[in-house]
Coordinates of C-alpha atoms and ligand atoms in Angstrom, one line a residue:
X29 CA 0.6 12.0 1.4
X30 CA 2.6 10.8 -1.5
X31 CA 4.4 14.1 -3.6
X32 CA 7.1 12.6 -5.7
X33 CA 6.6 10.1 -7.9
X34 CA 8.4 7.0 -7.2
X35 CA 7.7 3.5 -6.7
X36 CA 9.0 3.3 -2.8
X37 CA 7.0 6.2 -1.6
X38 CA 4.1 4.8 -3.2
X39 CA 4.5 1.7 -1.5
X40 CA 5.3 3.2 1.7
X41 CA 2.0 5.9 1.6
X42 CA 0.3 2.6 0.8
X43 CA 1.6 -0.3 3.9
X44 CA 1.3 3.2 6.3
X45 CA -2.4 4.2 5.3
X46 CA -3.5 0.5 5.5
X47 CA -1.3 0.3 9.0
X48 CA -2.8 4.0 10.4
X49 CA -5.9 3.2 9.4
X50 CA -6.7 -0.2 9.9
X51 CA -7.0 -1.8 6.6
X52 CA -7.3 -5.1 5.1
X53 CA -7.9 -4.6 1.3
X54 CA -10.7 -6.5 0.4
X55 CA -11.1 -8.9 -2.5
X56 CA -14.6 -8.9 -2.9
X57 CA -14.3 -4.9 -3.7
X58 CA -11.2 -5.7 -5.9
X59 CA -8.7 -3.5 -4.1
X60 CA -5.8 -3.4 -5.0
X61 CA -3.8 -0.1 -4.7
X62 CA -1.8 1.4 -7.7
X63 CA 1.9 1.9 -6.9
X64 CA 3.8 1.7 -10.1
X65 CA 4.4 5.4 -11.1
X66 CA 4.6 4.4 -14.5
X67 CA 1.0 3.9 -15.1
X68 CA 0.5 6.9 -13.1
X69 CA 2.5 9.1 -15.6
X70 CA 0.6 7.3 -18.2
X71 CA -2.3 8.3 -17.1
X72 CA -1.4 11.6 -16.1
X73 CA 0.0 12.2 -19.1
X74 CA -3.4 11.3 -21.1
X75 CA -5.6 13.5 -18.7
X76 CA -3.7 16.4 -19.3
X77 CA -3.8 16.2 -23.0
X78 CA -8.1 16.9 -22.1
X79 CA -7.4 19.9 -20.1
X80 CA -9.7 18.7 -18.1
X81 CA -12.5 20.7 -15.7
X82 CA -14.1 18.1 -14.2
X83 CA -13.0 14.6 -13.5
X84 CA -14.9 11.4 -11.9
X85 CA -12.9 8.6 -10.5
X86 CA -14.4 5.5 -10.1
X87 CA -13.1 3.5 -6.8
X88 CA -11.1 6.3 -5.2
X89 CA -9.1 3.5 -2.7
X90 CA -6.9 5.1 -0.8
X91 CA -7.1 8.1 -2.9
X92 CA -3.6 8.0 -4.7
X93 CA -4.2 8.7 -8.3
X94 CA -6.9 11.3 -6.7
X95 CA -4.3 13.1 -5.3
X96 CA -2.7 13.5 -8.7
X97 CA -5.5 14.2 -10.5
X98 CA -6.7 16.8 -8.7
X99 CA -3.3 19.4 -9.5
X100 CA -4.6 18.8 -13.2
X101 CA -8.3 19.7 -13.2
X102 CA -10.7 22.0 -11.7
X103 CA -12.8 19.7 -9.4
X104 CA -12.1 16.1 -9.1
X105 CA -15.6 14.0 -7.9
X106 CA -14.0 10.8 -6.5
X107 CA -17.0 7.8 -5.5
X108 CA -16.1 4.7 -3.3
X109 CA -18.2 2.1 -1.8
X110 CA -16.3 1.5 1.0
X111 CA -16.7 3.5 4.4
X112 CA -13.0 3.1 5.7
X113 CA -11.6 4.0 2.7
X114 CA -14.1 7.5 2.8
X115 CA -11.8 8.3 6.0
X116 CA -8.9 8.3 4.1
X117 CA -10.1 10.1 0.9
X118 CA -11.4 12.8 3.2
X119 CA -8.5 12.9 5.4
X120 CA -5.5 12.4 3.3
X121 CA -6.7 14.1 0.1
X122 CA -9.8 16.2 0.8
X123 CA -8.1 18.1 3.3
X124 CA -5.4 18.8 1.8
X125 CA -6.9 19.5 -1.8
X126 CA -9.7 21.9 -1.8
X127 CA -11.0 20.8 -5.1
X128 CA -11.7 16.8 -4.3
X129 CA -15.0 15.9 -3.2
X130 CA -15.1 12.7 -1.9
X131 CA -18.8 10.8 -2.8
X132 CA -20.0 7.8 -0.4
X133 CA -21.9 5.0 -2.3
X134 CA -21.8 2.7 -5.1
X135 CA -21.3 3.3 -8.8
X136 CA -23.8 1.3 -10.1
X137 CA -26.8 2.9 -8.2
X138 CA -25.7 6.7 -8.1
X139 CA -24.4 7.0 -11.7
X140 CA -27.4 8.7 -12.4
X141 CA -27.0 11.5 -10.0
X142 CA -23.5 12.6 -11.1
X143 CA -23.7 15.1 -13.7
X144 CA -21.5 15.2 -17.0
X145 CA -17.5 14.7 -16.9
X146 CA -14.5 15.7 -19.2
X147 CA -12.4 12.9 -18.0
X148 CA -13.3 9.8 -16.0
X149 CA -10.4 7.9 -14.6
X150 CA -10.8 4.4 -12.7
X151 CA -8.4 1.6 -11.8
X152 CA -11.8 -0.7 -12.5
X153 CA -13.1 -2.9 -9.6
X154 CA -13.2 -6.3 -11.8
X155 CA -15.7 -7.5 -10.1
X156 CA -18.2 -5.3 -11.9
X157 CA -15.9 -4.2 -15.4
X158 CA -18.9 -5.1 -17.6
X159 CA -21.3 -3.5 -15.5
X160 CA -19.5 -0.4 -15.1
X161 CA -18.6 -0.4 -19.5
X162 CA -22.3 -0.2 -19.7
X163 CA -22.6 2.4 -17.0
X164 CA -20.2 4.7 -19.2
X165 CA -22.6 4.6 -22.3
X166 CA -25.0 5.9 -20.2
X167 CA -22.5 9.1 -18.3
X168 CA -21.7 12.3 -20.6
X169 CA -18.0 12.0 -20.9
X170 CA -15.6 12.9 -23.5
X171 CA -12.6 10.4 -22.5
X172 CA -12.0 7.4 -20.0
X173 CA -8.8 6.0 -18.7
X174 CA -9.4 2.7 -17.2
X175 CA -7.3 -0.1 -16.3
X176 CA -9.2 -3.5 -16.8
X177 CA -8.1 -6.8 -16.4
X178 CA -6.4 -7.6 -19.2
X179 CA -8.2 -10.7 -20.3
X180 CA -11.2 -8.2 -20.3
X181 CA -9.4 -5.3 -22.2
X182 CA -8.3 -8.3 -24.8
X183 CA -12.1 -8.8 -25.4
X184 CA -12.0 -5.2 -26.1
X185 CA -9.5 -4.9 -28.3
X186 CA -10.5 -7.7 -30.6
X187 CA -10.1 -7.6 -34.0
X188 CA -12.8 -10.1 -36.1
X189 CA -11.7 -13.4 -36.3
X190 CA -9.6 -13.7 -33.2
X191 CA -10.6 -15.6 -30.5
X192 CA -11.5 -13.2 -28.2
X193 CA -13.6 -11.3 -30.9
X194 CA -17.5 -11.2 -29.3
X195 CA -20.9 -9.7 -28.7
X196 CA -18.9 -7.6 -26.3
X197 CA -16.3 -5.8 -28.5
X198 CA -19.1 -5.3 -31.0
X199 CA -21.4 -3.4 -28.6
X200 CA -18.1 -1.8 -26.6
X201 CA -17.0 -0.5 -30.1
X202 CA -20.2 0.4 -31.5
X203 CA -20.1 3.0 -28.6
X204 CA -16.2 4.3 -28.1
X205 CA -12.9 4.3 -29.7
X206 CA -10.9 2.4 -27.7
X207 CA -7.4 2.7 -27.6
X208 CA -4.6 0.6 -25.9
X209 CA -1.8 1.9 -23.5
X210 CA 0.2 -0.3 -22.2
X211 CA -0.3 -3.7 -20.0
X212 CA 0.6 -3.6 -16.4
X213 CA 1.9 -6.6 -13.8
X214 CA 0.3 -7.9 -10.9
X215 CA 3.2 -6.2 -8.9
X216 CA 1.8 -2.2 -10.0
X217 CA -0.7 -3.0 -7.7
X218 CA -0.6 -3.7 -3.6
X219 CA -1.4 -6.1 -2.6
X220 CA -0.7 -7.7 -6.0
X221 CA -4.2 -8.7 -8.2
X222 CA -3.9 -12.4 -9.2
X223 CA -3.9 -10.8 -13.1
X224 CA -2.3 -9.1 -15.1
X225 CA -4.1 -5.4 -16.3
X226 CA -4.6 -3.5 -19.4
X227 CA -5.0 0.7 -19.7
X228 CA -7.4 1.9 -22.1
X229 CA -8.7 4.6 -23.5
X230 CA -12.1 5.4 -24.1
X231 CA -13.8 7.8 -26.4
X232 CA -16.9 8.3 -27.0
X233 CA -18.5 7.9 -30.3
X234 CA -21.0 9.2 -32.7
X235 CA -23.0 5.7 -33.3
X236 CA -23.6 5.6 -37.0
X237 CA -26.9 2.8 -36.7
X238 CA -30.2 3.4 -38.5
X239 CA -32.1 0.9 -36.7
X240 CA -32.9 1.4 -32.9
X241 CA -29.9 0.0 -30.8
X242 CA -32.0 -2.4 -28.4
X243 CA -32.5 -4.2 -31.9
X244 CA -29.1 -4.4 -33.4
X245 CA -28.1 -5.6 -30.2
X246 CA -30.3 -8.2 -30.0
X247 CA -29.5 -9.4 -33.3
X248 CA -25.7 -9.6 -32.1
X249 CA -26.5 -11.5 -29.2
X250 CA -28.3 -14.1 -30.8
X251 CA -25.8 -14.2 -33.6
X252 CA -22.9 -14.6 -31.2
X253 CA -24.5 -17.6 -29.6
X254 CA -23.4 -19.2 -32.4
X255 CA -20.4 -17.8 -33.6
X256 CA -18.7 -20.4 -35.5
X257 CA -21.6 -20.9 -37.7
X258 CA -22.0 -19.5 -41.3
X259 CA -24.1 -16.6 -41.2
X260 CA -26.9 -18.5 -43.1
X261 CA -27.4 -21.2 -40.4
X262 CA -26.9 -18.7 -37.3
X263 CA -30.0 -16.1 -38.4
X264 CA -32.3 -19.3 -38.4
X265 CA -32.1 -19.2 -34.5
X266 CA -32.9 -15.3 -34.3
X267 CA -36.8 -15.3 -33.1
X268 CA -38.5 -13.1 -35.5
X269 CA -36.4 -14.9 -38.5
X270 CA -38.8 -18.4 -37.5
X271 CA -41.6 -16.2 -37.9
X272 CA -41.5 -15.4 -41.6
X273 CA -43.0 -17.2 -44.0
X274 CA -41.1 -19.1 -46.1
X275 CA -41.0 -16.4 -49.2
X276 CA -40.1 -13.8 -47.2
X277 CA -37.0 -15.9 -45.4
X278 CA -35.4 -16.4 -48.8
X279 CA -35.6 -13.2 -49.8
X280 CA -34.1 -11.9 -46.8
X281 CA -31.2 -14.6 -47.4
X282 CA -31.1 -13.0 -51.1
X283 CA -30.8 -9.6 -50.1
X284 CA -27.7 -11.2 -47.6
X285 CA -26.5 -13.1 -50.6
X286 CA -22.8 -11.3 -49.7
X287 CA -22.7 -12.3 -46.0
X288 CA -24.5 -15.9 -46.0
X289 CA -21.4 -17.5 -45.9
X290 CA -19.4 -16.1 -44.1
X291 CA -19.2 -17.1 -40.3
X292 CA -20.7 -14.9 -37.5
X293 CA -17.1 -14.2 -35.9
X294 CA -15.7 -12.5 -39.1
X295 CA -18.5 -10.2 -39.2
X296 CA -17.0 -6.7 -38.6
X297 CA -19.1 -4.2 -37.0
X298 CA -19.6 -2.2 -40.2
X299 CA -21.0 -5.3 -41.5
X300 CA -22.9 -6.6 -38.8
X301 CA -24.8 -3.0 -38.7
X302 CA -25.4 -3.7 -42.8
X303 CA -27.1 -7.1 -42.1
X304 CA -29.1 -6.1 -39.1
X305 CA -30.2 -2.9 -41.3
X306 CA -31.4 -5.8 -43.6
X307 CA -33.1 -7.9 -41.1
X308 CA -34.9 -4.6 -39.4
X309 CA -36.9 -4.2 -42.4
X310 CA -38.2 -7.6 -42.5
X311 CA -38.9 -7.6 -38.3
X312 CA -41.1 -4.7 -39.0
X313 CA -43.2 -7.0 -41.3
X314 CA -43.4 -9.9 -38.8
Ligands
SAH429 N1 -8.1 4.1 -7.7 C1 -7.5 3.5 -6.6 C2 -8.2 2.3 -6.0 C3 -8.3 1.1 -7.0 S1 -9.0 -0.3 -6.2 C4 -6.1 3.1 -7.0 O1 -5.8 3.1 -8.2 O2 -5.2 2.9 -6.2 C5 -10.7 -0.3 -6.7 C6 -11.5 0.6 -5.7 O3 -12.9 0.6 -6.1 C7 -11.6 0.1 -4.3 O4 -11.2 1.1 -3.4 C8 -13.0 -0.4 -4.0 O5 -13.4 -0.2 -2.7 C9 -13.8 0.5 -5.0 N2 -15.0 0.0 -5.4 C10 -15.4 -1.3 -5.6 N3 -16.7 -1.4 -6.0 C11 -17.2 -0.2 -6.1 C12 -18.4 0.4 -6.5 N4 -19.4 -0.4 -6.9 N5 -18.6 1.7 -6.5 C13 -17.5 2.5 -6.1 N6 -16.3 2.1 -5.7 C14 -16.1 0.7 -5.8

């Protein structure tokens, strides 16, 4: 196992666990080792700051930043999908660290089972970032540190008005705080991903909506279809909106006098939960 922190003994753990073990990182499970020791300390650095009891990690590979995490917290639940790498976790780090337990099987079906976290780190498959953002609204957590392809994190991070600016940074933001740390190279990984990646923080949020949530996100989903369109055009393809009657439509329009013009992608979040506030008490009369 790895003890000091630098770049050539990660890579060296690394090539010898694949070598020992027989491994050929595989793409469709995004693998791709961390061996850059500055993410590492970043990430270190921000768990500690929790004082952490209980950690998940999501994709424990070859069990690397596992090994790290588990001199900070109290017990360290690490899941992976993939039965070779389950040898290693158990072998290399649960051995050796009392407080790992090492979980067989795949995030997306045993979220469920896992209990409540104060930290949850992952080095996120890509394959499945979206599914796994929406996993996290549904875990009790207080704070995530996740490393995302950046292209994903930038959709994250959007302010309104940029390009990357969508129906997922609303909903992602309605949820957490998210925070950015720092974007990594292809070479902090092994073998190298063919992008570059982003760290993040995640914190979860009180969500200040009055309406139920299934409808407000609704509402941005069908807004965001068209999200170069003035606000005024864009509600006339939300489904309910055809069903008004005619009187009712324009006054819904009035009471949106402020927004009507404006175009979907400028809508901040605040705003956005304002006009579906609006339209919620007009659906209820459809
Ligand atoms: N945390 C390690 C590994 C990152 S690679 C590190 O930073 O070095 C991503 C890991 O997630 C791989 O080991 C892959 O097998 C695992 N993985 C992929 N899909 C998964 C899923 N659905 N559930 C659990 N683990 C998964």
């Amino acid at each position: 196992m790895v003890f000091s922190l630098s770049r050539k003994e990660l890579i060296n753990y690394t090539i010898n666990v694949l070598r020992t073990y027989n491994i050929r990182p595989r793409k469709r499970l995004s693998q791709n080792f961390v061996i850059d020791p500055r993410l590492i300390r970043t990430i270190l650095s921000r768990v500690r700051k929790c004082k952490p009891k209980r950690i998940l990690e999501i994709g424990g590979g070859i069990g690397t930043l596992t090994f790290y995490l588990s001199d900070i917290a109290e017990e360290v639940i690490t899941i992976e999908v993939d039965k070779k790498l389950i040898k290693v976790l158990e072998n290399e780090v649960a051995l050796r660290k009392g407080n790992v337990k090492v979980v067989y099987g795949d995030i997306l079906k045993a979220y469920k089972k896992l209990g409540s976290f104060d930290v949850i780190v992952s080095n996120i498959p890509y394959h499945i970032s979206s599914k796994i953002l929406f996993i996290l609204t549904e875990i009790k957590f207080k704070e995530a540190l996740l490393t995302f392809q950046k292209e994903f994190a930038d959709r994250l991070l959007a302010k309104p008005n940029e390009p990357d600016y969508g129906r997922l940074t609303v909903m992602a933001n309605l949820y957490f705080d998210i925070e950015y740390l720092g974007t990594y190279s292809p070479s902090s990984f092994y073998p190298p991903p063919k992008v570059y990646s982003t760290l993040i923080d995640l914190r979860r949020k009180r969500i200040d909506v009055n309406i139920p949530i299934d409808f407000f996100q609704d509402i941005v989903r069908e807004l965001f279809t068209l999200k170069n369109r003035k606000l005024k055009s864009a509600i006339r393809n939300i489904r309910f909106v055809k069903n008004l009657d005619n009187v009712k439509f324009l006054e819904l329009i009035h009471e949106l006098e402020k927004y009507v013009n404006r175009r979907v992608r400028t809508l901040s979040i605040g705003e956005l939960i304002e006009i579906a506030s609006t339209m919620h008490r007009y659906y209820k009369e459809v």
